[in-house]
Coordinates of C-alpha atoms and ligand atoms in Angstrom, one line a residue:
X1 CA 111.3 88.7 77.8
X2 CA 114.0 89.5 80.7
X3 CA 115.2 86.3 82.1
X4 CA 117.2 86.1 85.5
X5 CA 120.4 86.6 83.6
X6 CA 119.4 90.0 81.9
X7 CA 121.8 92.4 83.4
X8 CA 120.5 94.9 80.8
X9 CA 119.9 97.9 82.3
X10 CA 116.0 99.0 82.5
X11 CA 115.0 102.3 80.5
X12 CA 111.6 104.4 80.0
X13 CA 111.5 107.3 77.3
X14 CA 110.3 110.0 78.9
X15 CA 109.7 113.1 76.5
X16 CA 106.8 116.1 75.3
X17 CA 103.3 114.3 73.6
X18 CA 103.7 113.9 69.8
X19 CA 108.2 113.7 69.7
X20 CA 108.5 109.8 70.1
X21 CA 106.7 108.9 66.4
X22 CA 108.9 111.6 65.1
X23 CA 112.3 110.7 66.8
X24 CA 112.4 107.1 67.0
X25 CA 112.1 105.1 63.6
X26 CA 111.3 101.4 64.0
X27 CA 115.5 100.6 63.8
X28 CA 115.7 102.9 66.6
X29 CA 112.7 100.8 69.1
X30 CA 114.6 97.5 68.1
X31 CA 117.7 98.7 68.9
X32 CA 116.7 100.0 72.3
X33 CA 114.5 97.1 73.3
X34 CA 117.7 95.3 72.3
X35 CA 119.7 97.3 74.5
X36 CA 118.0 97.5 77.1
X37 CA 114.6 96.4 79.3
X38 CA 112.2 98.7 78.1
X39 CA 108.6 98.7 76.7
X40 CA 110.1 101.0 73.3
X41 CA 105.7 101.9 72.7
X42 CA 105.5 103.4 76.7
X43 CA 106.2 106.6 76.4
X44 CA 106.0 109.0 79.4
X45 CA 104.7 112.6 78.7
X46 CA 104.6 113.6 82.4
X47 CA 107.1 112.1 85.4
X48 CA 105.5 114.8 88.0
X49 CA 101.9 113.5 87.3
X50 CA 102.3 109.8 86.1
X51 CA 100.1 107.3 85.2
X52 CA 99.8 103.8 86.6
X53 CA 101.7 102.2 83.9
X54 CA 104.9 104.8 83.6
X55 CA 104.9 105.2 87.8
X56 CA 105.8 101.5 87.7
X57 CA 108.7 101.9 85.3
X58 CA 109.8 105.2 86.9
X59 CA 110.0 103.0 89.8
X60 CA 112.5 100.7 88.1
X61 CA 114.8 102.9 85.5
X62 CA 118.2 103.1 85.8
X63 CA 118.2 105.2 82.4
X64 CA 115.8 107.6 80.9
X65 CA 116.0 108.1 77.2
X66 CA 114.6 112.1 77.0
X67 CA 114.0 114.5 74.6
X68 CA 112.6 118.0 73.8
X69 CA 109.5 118.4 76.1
X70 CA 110.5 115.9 79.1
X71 CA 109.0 116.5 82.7
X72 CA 112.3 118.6 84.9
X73 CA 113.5 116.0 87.0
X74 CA 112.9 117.7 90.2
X75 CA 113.5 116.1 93.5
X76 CA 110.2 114.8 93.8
X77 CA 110.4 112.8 90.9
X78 CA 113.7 111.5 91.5
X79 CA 112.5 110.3 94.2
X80 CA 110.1 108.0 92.7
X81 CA 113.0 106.9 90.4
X82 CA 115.4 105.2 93.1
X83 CA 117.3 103.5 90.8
X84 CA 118.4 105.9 88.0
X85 CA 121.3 106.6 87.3
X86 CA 122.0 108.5 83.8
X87 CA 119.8 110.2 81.3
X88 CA 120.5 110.1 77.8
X89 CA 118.8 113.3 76.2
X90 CA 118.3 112.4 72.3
X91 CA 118.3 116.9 71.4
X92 CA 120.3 119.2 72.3
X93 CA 120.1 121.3 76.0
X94 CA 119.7 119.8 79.6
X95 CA 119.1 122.8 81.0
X96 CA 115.4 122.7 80.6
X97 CA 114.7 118.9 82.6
X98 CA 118.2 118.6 84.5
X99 CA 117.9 120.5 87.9
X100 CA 120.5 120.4 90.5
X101 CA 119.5 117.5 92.4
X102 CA 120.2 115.4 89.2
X103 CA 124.3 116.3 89.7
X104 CA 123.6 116.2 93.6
X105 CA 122.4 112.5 92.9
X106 CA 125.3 111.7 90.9
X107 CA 123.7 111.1 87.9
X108 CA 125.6 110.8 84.3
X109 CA 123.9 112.9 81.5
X110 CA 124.7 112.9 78.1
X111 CA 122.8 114.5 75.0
X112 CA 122.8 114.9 71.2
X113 CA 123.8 118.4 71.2
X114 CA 126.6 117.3 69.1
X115 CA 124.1 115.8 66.2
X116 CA 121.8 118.7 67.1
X117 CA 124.6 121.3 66.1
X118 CA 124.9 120.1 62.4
X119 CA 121.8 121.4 60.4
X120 CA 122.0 124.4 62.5
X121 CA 125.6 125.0 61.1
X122 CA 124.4 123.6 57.5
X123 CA 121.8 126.7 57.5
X124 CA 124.3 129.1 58.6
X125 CA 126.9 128.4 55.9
X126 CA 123.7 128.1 53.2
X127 CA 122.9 131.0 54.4
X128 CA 126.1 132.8 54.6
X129 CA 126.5 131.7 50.9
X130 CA 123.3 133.5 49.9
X131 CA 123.9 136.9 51.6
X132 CA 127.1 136.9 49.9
X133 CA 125.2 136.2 46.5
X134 CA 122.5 139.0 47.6
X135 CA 120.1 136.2 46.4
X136 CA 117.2 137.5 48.6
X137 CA 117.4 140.9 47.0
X138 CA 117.7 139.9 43.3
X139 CA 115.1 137.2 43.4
X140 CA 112.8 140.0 45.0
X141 CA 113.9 142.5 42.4
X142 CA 113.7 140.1 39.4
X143 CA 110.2 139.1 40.3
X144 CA 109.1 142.7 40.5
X145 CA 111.0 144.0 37.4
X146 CA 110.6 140.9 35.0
X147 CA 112.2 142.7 32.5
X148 CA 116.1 143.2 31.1
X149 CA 118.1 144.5 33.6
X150 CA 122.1 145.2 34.2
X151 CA 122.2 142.8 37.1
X152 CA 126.0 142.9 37.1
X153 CA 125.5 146.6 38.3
X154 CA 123.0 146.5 40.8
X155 CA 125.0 143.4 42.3
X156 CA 128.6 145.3 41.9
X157 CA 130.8 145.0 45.7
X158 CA 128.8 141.3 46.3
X159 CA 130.1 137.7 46.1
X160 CA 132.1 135.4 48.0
X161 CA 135.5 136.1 47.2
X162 CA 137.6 137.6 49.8
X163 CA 135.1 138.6 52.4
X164 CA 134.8 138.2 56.2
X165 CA 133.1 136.2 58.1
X166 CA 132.1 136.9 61.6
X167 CA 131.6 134.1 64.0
X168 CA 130.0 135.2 67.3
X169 CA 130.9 132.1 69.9
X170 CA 133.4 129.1 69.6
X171 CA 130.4 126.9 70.4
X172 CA 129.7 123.7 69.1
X173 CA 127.9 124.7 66.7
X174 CA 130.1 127.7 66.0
X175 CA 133.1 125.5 65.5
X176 CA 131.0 123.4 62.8
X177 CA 130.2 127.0 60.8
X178 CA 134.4 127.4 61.2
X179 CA 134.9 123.9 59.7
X180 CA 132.0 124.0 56.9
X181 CA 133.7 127.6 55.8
X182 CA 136.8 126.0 55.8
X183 CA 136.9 125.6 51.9
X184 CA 135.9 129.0 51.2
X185 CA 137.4 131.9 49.6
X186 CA 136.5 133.7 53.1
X187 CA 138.5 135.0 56.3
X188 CA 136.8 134.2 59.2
X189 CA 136.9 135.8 62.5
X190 CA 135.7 134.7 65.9
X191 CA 134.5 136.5 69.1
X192 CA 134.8 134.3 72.0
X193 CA 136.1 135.1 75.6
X194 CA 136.7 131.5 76.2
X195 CA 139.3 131.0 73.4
X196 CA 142.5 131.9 73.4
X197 CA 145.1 132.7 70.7
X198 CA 146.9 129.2 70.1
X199 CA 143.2 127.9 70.0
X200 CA 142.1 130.1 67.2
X201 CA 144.7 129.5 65.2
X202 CA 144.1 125.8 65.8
X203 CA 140.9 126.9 64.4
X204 CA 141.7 128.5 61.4
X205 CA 140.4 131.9 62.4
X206 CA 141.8 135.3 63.6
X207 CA 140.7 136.5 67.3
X208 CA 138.9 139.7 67.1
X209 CA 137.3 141.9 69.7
X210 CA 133.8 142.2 69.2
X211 CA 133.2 145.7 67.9
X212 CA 135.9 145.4 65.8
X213 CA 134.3 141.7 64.0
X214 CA 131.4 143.8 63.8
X215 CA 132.9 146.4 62.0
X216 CA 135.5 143.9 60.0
X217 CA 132.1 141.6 58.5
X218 CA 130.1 141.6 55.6
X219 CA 128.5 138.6 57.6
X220 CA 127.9 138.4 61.6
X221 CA 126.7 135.0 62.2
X222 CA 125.7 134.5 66.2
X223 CA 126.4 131.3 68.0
X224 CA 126.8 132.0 71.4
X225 CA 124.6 130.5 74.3
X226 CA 121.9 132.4 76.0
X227 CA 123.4 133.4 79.0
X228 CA 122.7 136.5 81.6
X229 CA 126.2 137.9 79.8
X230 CA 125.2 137.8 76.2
X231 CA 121.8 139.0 76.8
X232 CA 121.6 141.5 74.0
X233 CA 125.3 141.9 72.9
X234 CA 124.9 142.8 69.7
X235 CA 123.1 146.1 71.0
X236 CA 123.1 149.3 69.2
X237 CA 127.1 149.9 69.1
X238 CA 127.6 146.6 67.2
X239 CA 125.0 147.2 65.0
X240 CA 126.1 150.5 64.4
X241 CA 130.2 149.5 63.5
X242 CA 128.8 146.9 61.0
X243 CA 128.9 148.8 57.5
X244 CA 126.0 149.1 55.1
X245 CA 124.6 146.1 53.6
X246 CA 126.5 143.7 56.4
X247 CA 124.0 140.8 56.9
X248 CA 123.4 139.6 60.4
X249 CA 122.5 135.7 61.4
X250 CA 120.9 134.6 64.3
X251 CA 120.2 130.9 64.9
X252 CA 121.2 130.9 68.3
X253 CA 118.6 132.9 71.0
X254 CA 116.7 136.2 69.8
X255 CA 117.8 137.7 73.5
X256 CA 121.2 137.9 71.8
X257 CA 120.4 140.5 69.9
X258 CA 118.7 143.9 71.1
X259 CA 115.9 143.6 68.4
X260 CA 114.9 147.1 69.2
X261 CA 117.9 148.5 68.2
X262 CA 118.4 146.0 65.1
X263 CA 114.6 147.2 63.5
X264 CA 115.7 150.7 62.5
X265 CA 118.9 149.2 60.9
X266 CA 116.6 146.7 59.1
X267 CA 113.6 149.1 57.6
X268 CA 116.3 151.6 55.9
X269 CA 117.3 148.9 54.3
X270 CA 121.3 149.7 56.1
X271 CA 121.5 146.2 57.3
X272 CA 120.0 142.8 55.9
X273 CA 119.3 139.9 58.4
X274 CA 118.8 136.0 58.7
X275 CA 116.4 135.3 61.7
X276 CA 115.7 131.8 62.7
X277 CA 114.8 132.8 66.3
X278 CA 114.0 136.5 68.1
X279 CA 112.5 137.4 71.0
X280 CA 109.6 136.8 71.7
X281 CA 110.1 133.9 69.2
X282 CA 107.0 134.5 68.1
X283 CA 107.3 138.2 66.3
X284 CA 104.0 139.9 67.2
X285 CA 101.3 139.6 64.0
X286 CA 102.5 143.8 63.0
X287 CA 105.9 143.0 62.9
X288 CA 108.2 144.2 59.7
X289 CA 110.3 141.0 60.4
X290 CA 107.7 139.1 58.3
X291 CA 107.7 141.9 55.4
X292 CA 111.1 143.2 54.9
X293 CA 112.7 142.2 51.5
X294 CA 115.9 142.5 53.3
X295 CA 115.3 140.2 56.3
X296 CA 114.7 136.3 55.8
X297 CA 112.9 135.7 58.9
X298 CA 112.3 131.4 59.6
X299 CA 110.7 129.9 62.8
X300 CA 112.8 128.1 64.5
X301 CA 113.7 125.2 62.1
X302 CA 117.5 125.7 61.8
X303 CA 117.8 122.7 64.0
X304 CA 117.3 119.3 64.4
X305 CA 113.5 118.4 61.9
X306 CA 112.4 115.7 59.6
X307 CA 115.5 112.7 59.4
X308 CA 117.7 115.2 61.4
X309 CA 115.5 113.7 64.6
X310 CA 117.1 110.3 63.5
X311 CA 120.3 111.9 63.6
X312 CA 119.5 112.9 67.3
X313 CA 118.2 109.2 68.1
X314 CA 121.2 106.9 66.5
X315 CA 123.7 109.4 68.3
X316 CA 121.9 109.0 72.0
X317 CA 121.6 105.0 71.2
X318 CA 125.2 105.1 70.6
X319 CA 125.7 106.7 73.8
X320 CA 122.8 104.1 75.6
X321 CA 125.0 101.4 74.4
X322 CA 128.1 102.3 75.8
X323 CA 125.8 102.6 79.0
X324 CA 124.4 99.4 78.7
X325 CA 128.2 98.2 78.3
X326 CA 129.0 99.7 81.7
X327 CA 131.1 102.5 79.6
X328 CA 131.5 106.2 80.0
X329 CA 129.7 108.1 78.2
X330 CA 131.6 109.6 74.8
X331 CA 130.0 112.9 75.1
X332 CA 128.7 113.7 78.7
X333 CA 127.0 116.9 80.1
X334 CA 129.3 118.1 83.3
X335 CA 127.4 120.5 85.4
X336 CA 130.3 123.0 85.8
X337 CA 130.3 123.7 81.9
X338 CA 126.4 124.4 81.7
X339 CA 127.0 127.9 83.0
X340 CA 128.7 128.6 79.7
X341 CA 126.8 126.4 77.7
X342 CA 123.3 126.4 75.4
Ligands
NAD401 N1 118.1 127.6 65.8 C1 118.1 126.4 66.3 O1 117.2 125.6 65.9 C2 119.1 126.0 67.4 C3 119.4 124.7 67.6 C4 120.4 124.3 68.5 C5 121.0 125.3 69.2 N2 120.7 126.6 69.0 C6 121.4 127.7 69.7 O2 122.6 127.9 69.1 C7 123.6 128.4 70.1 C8 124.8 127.5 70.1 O3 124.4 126.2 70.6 P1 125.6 125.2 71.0 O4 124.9 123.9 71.5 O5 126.5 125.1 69.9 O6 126.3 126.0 72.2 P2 127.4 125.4 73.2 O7 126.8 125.0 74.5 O8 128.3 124.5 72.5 O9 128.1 126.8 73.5 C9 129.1 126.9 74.5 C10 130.2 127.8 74.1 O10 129.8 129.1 73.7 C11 130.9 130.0 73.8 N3 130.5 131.2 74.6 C12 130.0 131.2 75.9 N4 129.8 132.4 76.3 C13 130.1 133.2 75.3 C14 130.1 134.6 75.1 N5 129.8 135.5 76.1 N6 130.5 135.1 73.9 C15 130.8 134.3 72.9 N7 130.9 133.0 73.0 C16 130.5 132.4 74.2 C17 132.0 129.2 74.6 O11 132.9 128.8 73.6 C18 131.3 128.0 75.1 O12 132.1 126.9 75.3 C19 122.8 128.5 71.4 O13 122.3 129.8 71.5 C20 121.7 127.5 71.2 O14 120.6 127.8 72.0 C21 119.7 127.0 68.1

């Protein structure tokens, strides 16, 4: 119980129905309730429409502890909060709850896009490894043929020896991918307006126009943000310079990609394709994206599920702690990067 010398500061989790049980393991209540005044069990689903209970501690956080599904924090419901001062988002993008009169307020953000970015990268470079391998095709083919066959043929010009990589946005996540190919018989090369020369050799990677990545890669792996400028950039003329058999990933937004113009490439069989997200992220009940042998289509799960949610939690307690300490945050949001940011 708070005493009159608890200076810890007050918190309410505030996040979607049915994410709490799956983010917060008992360690991570007891470590909250340790570092702060919060009830770790009240959990609010809705800050625009609240209940008795969570209007009352609205009324009294100086934190919020969110995640994927919290209420935006409009201006209306900052006003019911008159004493908060920082959200710590336990996922990865803000831009979904954090509206402008957050920075106007002054508030600190910080989130766990940084813990977020690792399974997404882990399923890239599995992924990457398996194109190479063709192991979609020839666990297809060997389930249908069941029978001798002169794999070593049908498999000739694959592998992972010598090939290129193309990474589509320096992002956080796209720097992870860079690091995990790191000890890899692979050259990797990066499209990114944001980075310059000296960067990308810091990096490890060789700068390439777009176009000319597309047309360089036996792999295009996207990473970039969904943003009014990458809204479909790899459109017909990127699809077209990648040569036969070039495998396309997308774990970042299906708007990226210009789907229309990516189907044709996929039902001839010209291009094979990883798709964790498209657009809508739901393909329609008809669509060959479910079907293709050459397409490995998956819904959404590249990041954060299962433990990874731990992951999310221990990385946004670390950051509540150095709150609670009176301490920057190690990782905060600023509002003037979002524009270029997931
Ligand atoms: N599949 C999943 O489960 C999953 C999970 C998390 C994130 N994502 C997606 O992955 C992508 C990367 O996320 P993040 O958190 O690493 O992003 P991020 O916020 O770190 O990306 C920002 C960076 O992207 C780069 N960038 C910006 N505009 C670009 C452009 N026009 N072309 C190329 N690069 C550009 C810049 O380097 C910028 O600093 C996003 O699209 C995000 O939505 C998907």
């Amino acid at each position: 119980m708070p005493h009159a010398t608890d200076n810890r500061p007050t918190a309410l989790l505030a996040m979607g129905p049915g994410i709490a049980g799956r983010l917060l393991a008992d360690r991570h209540r007891t470590r909250l309730a340790t570092l702060t005044r919060t009830d770790p069990h009240l959990v609010a689903h809705d800050l625009a429409d609240p209940t008795p209970e969570v209007a009352a501690a609205l009324a009294d956080a100086e934190v919020l502890f969110t995640c994927w599904g919290a209420t935006p924090l409009t201006a209306e419901v900052l006003a019911a909060a008159p004493r908060l001062r920082a959200v710590v988002h336990a996922a990865g993008s803000v831009k979904h709850h954090i509206t402008d009169a957050c920075w106007e307020r002054g508030i600190a953000v910080t989130s766990a896009a940084g813990a977020n970015a690792l399974p997404v990268a882990e399923f890239t470079l599995a992924t990457i490894l398996f194109a190479g391998k063709r192991i979609l095709h020839s666990a297809d083919r060997y389930r249908a043929l069941r029978t001798d066959h002169d794999w070593l043929a049908e498999l000739d010009g694959c592998g992972n020896y010598r090939r290129t990589v193309g990474i589509v946005g320096a992002s956080r996540i796209g720097r992870r991918v860079i690091e995990l190919l790191r000890p890899f018989d692979l050259d990797v090369l990066l499209y990114d307006p944001y980075v310059d020369g000296p960067e990308a050799t810091r990096l490890g990677v060789r700068l390439t126009p777009l176009d000319e990545l597309c047309a360089s890669s036996s792999v295009v792996s996207v990473h970039a943000p969904q943003l009014p400028e990458t809204h479909h950039m790899i459109g017909a003329a990127q699809l077209s310079a990648m040569a036969t058999g070039t495998t396309l990933i997308n774990t970042a937004r299906g708007s990226l990609i210009d789907e229309e113009a990516l189907l044709p490439e996929l039902t001839t069989g010209r291009l094979h394709a990883v798709l964790d997200v498209t657009e809508p992220e739901l393909p329609p009940a008809h669509s060959p994206l479910y079907d293709l042998p050459n397409v490995l289509l998956t819904p959404h799960v590249a990041g954060s599920l299962g433990d990874e949610l731990h992951r999310m939690a221990d990385q946004a307690l670390d950051e509540m702690e150095r709150f609670a300490a009176g301490l920057p945050f190690a990782d905060p949001v600023r509002a003037g990067a979002l524009p270029r940011s997931a």
